[in-house]
Short mmCIF file of C-alpha atoms in Angstrom, two decimals:
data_model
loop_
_atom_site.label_atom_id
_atom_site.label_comp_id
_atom_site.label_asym_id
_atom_site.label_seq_id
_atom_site.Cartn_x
_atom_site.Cartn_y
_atom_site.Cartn_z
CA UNK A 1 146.80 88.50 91.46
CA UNK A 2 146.73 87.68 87.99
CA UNK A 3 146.51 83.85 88.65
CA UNK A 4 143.41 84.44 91.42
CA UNK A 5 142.07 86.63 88.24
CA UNK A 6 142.26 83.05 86.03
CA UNK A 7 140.90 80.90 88.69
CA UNK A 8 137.95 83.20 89.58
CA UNK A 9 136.68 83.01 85.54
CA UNK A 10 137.25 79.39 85.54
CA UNK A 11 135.13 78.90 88.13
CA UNK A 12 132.17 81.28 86.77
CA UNK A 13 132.58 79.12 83.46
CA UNK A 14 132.27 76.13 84.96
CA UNK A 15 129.65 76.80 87.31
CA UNK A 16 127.33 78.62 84.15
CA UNK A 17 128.06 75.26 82.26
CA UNK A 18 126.59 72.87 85.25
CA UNK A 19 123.67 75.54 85.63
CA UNK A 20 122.82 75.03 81.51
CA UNK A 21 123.12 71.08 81.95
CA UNK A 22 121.19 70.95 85.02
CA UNK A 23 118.17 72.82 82.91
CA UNK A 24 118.39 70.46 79.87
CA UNK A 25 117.37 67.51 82.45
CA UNK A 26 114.12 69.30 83.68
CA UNK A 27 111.21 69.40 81.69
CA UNK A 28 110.19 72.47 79.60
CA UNK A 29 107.02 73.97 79.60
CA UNK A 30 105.06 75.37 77.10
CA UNK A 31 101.87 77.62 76.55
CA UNK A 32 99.60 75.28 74.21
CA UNK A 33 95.98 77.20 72.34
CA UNK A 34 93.58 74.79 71.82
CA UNK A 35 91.31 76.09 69.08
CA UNK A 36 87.84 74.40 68.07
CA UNK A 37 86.66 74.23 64.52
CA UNK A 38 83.33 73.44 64.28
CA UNK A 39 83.14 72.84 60.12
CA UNK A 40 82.23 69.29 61.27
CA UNK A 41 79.14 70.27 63.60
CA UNK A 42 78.06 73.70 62.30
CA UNK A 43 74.54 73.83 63.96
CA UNK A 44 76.26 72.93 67.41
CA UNK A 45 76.12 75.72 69.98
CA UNK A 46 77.50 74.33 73.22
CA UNK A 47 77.61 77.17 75.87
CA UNK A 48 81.54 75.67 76.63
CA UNK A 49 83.97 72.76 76.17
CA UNK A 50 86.51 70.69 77.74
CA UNK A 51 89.25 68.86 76.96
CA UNK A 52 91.73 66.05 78.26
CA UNK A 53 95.31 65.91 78.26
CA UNK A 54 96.28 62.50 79.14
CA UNK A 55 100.27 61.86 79.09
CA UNK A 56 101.66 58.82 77.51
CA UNK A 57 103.24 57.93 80.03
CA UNK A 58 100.42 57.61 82.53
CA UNK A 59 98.55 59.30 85.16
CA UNK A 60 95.26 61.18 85.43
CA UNK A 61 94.66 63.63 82.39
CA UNK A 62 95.11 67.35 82.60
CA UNK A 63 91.41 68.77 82.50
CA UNK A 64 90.70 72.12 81.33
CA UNK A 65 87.46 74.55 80.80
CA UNK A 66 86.64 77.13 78.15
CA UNK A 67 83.25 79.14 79.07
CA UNK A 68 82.99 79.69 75.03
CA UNK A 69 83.10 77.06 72.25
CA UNK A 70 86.39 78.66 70.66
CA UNK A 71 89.10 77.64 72.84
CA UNK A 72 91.66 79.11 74.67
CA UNK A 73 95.29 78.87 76.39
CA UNK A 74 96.48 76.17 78.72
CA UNK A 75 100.33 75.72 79.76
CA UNK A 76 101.39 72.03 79.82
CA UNK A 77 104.85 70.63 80.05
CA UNK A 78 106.70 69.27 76.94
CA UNK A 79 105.73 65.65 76.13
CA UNK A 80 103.34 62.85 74.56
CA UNK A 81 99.71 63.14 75.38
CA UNK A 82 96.54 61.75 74.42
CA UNK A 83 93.53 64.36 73.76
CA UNK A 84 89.66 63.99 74.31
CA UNK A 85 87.34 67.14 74.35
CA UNK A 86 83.77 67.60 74.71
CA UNK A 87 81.27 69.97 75.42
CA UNK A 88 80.77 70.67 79.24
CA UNK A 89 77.60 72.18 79.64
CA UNK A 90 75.11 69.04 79.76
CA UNK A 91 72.72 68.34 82.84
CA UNK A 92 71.73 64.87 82.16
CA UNK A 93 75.23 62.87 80.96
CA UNK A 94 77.27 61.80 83.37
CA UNK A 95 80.76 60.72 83.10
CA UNK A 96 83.04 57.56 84.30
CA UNK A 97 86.93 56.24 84.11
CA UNK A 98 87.53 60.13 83.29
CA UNK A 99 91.51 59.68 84.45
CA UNK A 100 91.94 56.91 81.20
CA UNK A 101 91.68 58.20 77.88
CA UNK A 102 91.00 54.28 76.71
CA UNK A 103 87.66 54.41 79.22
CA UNK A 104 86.64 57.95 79.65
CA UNK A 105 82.95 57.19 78.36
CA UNK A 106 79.22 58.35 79.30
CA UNK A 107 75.83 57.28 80.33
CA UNK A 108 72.82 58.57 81.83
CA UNK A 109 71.10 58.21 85.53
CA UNK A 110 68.11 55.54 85.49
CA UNK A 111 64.74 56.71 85.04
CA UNK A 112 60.76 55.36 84.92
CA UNK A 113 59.16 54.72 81.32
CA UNK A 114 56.04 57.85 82.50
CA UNK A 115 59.06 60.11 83.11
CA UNK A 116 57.78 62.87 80.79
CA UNK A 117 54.10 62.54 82.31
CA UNK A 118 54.79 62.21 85.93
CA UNK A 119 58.88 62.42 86.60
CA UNK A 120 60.64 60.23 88.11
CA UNK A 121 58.63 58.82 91.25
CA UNK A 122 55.93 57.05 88.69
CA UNK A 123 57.56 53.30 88.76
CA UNK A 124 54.93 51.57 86.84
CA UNK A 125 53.40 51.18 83.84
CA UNK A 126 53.25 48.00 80.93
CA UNK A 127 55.87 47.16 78.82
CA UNK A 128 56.32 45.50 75.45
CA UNK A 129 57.03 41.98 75.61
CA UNK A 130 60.02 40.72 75.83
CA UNK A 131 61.85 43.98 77.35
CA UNK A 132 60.32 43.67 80.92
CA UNK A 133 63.86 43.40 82.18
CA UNK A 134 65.75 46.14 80.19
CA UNK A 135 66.81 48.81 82.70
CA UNK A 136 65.14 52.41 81.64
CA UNK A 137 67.69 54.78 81.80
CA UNK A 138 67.00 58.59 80.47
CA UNK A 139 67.73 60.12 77.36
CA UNK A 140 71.10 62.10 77.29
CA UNK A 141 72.29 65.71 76.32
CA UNK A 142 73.52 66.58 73.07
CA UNK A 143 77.32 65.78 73.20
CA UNK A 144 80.02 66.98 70.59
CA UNK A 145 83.52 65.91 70.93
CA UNK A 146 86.42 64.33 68.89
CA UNK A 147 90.26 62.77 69.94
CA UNK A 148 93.46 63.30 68.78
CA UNK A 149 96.07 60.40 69.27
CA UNK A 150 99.79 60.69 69.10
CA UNK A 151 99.85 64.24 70.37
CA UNK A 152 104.01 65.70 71.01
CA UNK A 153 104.68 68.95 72.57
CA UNK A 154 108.38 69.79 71.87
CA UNK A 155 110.57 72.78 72.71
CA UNK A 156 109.97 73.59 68.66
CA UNK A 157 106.18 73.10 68.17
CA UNK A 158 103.61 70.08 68.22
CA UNK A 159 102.39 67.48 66.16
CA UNK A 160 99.50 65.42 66.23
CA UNK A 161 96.85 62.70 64.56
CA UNK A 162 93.35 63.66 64.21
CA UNK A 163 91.01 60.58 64.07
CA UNK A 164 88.94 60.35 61.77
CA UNK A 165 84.93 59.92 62.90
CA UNK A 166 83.20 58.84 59.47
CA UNK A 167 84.12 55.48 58.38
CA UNK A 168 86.54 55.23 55.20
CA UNK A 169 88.52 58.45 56.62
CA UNK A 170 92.04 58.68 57.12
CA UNK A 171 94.28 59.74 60.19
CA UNK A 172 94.97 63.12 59.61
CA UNK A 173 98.75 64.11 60.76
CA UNK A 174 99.26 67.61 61.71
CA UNK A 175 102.49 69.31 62.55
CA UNK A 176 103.05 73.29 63.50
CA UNK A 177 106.07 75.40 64.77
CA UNK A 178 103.58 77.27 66.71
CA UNK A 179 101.84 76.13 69.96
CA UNK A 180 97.74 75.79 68.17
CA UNK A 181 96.19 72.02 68.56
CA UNK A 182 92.93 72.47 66.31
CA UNK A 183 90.40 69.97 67.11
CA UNK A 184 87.28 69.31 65.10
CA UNK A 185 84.32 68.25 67.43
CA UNK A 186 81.36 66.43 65.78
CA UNK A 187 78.43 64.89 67.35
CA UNK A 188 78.94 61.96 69.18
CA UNK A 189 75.06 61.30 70.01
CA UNK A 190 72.28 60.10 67.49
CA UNK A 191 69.01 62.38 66.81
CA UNK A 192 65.77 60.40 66.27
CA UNK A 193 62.73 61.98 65.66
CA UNK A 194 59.30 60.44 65.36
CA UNK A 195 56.03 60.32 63.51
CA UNK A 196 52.77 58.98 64.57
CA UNK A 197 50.19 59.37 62.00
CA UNK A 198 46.30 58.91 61.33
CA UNK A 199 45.89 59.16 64.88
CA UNK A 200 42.26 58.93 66.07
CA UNK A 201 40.35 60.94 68.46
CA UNK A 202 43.74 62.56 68.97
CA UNK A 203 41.64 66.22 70.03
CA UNK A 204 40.62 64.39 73.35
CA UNK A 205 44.39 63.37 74.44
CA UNK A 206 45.59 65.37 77.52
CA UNK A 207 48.63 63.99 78.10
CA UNK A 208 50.97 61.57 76.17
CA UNK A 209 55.16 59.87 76.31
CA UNK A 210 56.35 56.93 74.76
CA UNK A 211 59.44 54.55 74.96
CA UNK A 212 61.51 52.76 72.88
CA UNK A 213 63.56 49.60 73.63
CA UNK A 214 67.22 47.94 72.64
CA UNK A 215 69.07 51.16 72.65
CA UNK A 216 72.51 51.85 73.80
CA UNK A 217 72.99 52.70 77.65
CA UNK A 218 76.79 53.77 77.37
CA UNK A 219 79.60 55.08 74.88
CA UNK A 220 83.04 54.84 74.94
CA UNK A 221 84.36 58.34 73.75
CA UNK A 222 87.91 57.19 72.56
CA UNK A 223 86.91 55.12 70.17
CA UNK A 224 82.62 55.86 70.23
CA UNK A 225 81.92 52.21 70.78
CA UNK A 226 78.25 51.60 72.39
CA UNK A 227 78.19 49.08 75.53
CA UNK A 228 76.44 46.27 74.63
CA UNK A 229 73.64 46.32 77.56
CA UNK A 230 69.99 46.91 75.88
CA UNK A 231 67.89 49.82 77.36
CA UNK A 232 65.07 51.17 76.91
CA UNK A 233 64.59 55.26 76.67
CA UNK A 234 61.49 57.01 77.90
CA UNK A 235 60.66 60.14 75.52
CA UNK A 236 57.88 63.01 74.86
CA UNK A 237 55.54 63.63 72.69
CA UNK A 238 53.69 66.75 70.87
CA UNK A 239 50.54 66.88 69.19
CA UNK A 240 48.77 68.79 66.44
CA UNK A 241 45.42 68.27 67.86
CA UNK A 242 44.02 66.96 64.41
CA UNK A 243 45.66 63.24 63.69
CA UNK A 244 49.19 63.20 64.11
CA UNK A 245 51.92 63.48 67.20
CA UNK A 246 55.55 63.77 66.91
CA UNK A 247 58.99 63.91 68.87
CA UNK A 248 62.68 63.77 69.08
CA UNK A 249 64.84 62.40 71.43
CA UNK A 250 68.35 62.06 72.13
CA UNK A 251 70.32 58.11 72.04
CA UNK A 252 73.78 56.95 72.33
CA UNK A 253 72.28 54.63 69.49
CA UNK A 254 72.07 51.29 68.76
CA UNK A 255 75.02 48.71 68.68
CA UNK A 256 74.70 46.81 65.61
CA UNK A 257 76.32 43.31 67.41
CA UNK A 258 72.75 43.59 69.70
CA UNK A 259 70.11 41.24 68.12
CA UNK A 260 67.09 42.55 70.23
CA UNK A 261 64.35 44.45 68.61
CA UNK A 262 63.32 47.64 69.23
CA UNK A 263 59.40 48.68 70.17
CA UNK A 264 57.99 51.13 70.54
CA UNK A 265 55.32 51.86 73.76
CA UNK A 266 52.94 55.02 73.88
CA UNK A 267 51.51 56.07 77.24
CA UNK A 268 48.16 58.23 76.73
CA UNK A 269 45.80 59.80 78.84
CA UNK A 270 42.63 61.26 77.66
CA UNK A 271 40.24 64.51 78.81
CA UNK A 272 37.82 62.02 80.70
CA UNK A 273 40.94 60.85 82.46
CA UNK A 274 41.48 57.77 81.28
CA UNK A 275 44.93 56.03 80.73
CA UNK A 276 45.85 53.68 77.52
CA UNK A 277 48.87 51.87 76.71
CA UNK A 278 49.50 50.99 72.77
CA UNK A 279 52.00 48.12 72.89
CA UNK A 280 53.21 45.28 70.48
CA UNK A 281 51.31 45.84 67.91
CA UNK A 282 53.08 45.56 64.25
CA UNK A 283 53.28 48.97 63.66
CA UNK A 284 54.82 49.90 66.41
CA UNK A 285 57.56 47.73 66.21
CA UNK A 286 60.57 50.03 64.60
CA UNK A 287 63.35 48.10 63.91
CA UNK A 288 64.45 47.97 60.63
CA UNK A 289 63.33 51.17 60.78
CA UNK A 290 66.51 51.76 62.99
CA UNK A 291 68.64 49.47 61.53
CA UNK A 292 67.95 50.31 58.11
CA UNK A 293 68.50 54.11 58.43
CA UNK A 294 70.51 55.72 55.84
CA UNK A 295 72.06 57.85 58.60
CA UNK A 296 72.75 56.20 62.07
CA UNK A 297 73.33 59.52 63.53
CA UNK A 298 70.07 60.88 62.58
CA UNK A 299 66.76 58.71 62.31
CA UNK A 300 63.68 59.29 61.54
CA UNK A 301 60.79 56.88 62.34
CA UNK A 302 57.24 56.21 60.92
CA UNK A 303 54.35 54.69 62.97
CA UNK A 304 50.90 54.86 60.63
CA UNK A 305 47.88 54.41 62.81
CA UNK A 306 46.93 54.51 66.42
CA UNK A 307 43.31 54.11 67.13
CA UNK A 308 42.40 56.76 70.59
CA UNK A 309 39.54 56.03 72.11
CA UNK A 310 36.18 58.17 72.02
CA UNK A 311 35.77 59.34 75.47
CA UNK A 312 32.88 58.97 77.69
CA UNK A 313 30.32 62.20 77.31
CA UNK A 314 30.27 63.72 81.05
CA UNK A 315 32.94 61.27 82.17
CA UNK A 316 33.82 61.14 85.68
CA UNK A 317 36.96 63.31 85.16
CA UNK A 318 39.13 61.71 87.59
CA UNK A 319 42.69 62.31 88.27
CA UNK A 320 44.74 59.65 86.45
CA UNK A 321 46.85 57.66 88.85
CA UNK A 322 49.66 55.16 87.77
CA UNK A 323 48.40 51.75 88.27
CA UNK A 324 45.60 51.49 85.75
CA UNK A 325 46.59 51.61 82.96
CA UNK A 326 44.41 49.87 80.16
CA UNK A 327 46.39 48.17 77.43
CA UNK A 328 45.95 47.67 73.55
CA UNK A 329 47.54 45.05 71.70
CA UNK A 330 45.35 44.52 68.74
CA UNK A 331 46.49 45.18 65.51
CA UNK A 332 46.13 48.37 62.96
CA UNK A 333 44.81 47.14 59.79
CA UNK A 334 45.25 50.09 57.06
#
């Protein structure tokens, strides 16, 4: 009896030893907060952000949603990964290669340069010289992200790089016992905002939108490198109702290895209904305006003059239609 005794609690021994080594082979899983500090952004109010867990050793990334821009829980199993995030509440980005952390990038649907006036079905109007064959693609949402590289989950913590998004930065190594990847998002997408002054006649404008050529038309989010294809952006304008008319847009920006200028195009239409196009003219030619900005991420540009017609006393007051359009070319002399 004793011996059966013996055999029995060799047998539970061994089989609670094959049960333990059977569980070291499988992988763990842990319960990861991802936290977003926004010290890098802090006017950035995105209603909610994503981010990308892409494992090192390939495969689709692990996508996952917050409805807030803090962060939240997400249960992934130990290993390497690769992380993107950005926010997820745009309307007019849109996304490709999502499943490759290299390629994940963004661009925007393609548009018509009277977009702001008449939406998308008006397909023509004149363009500046020269950029008669640039696609026109829309302007794109605000988007804030950042990456971190050489991510670990282990069964004692994580540790991971932070790029760095200014040039002259370091990679920033981080390392916790606890389960808390912090991730600073920053904007990834350039302001400009315009100025049109000494406008004439500007009291009888009705309507006006503008464009602006040799711009960006994609970004790479790993590593925020602009495709090198030349677009050009339609964009709206305000006015004061005195002399002057202003207006931001959003750009991916403008990739410095591009040579091509960039001009500026106004579309106006006036109370008596008439419709003028200011093109090529010096003035409205902005770039080393744009490539001489002291901040890349946020330009401001400067057009001085723009002569508006007088209109017509008791015009005919027709309805403006999209094929004729009178252009001006001559030059502003201050």
């Amino acid at each position: 009896m004793r011996r059966l005794f013996y055999l029995l609690t060799a047998l539970l021994v061994f089989t609670s030893c094959e049960h333990k080594e059977l569980c070291y082979y499988h992988p763990h899983a842990a319960k990861v907060r991802v936290e977003f500090d926004w010290r890098d952004a802090p006017q950035a109010d995105p209603a909610g952000m994503c981010v990308y867990f892409y494992p090192i050793e390939g495969g689709g990334g692990y996508r996952f949603d917050f409805s807030n821009a803090i962060g939240g829980e997400v249960d992934l199993r130990v290993g390497k990964y690769l992380v993107l995030c950005y926010n997820n509440d745009t309307e007019a980005v849109e996304f490709y290669n999502t499943d490759d952390f290299w390629t994940h990038g963004i661009y925007t649907r393609e548009g018509s340069v009277l977009e702001p006036i008449y939406g998308n079905g008006a397909n023509y109007a004149p363009r500046s010289r020269g950029t008669e064959d640039e696609r026109v693609v829309i302007c794109p949402d605000m988007i804030w992200g950042c990456t971190a590289t050489e991510v670990e989950i282990t069964d004692s913590g994580i540790s991971y790089v932070l790029a760095p998004y200014e040039d002259g930065m370091e990679p920033v190594p981080v390392e916790s016992e606890e389960y808390v990847i912090k991730l600073y998002p920053h904007e990834l997408v350039c302001t400009y905002t315009y100025e049109v002054r000494n406008v004439k006649n500007l009291k009888h404008m009705t309507q006006m939108s503008g464009t602006i050529s040799g711009m960006a038309g994609r970004m790479t989010l790993s590593s925020e490198e602009l495709d090198d294809e030349c677009v050009t952006l339609p964009f709206g304008a305000q006015s004061d109702g005195k002399s002057t008319v202003t207006g931001m847009f959003y750009t991916f920006g403008h990739n410095t290895a591009n040579p091509d200028p960039h001009k500026m195009v106004f579309y106006v239409v006036m109370d008596d209904g008439a419709k003028y196009c200011y093109k090529d003219s010096e003035n409205l030619d902005v770039t080393m305006q744009v490539h001489n900005a002291p901040d890349y991420r946020h330009v401001h540009l400067i057009i001085d003059g723009l002569d508006l017609p007088q209109p017509i006393e008791n015009g005919s007051g027709f309805d403006p239609s999209v094929d004729d359009w009178e252009v001006v070319e001559e030059e502003i002399k201050l």
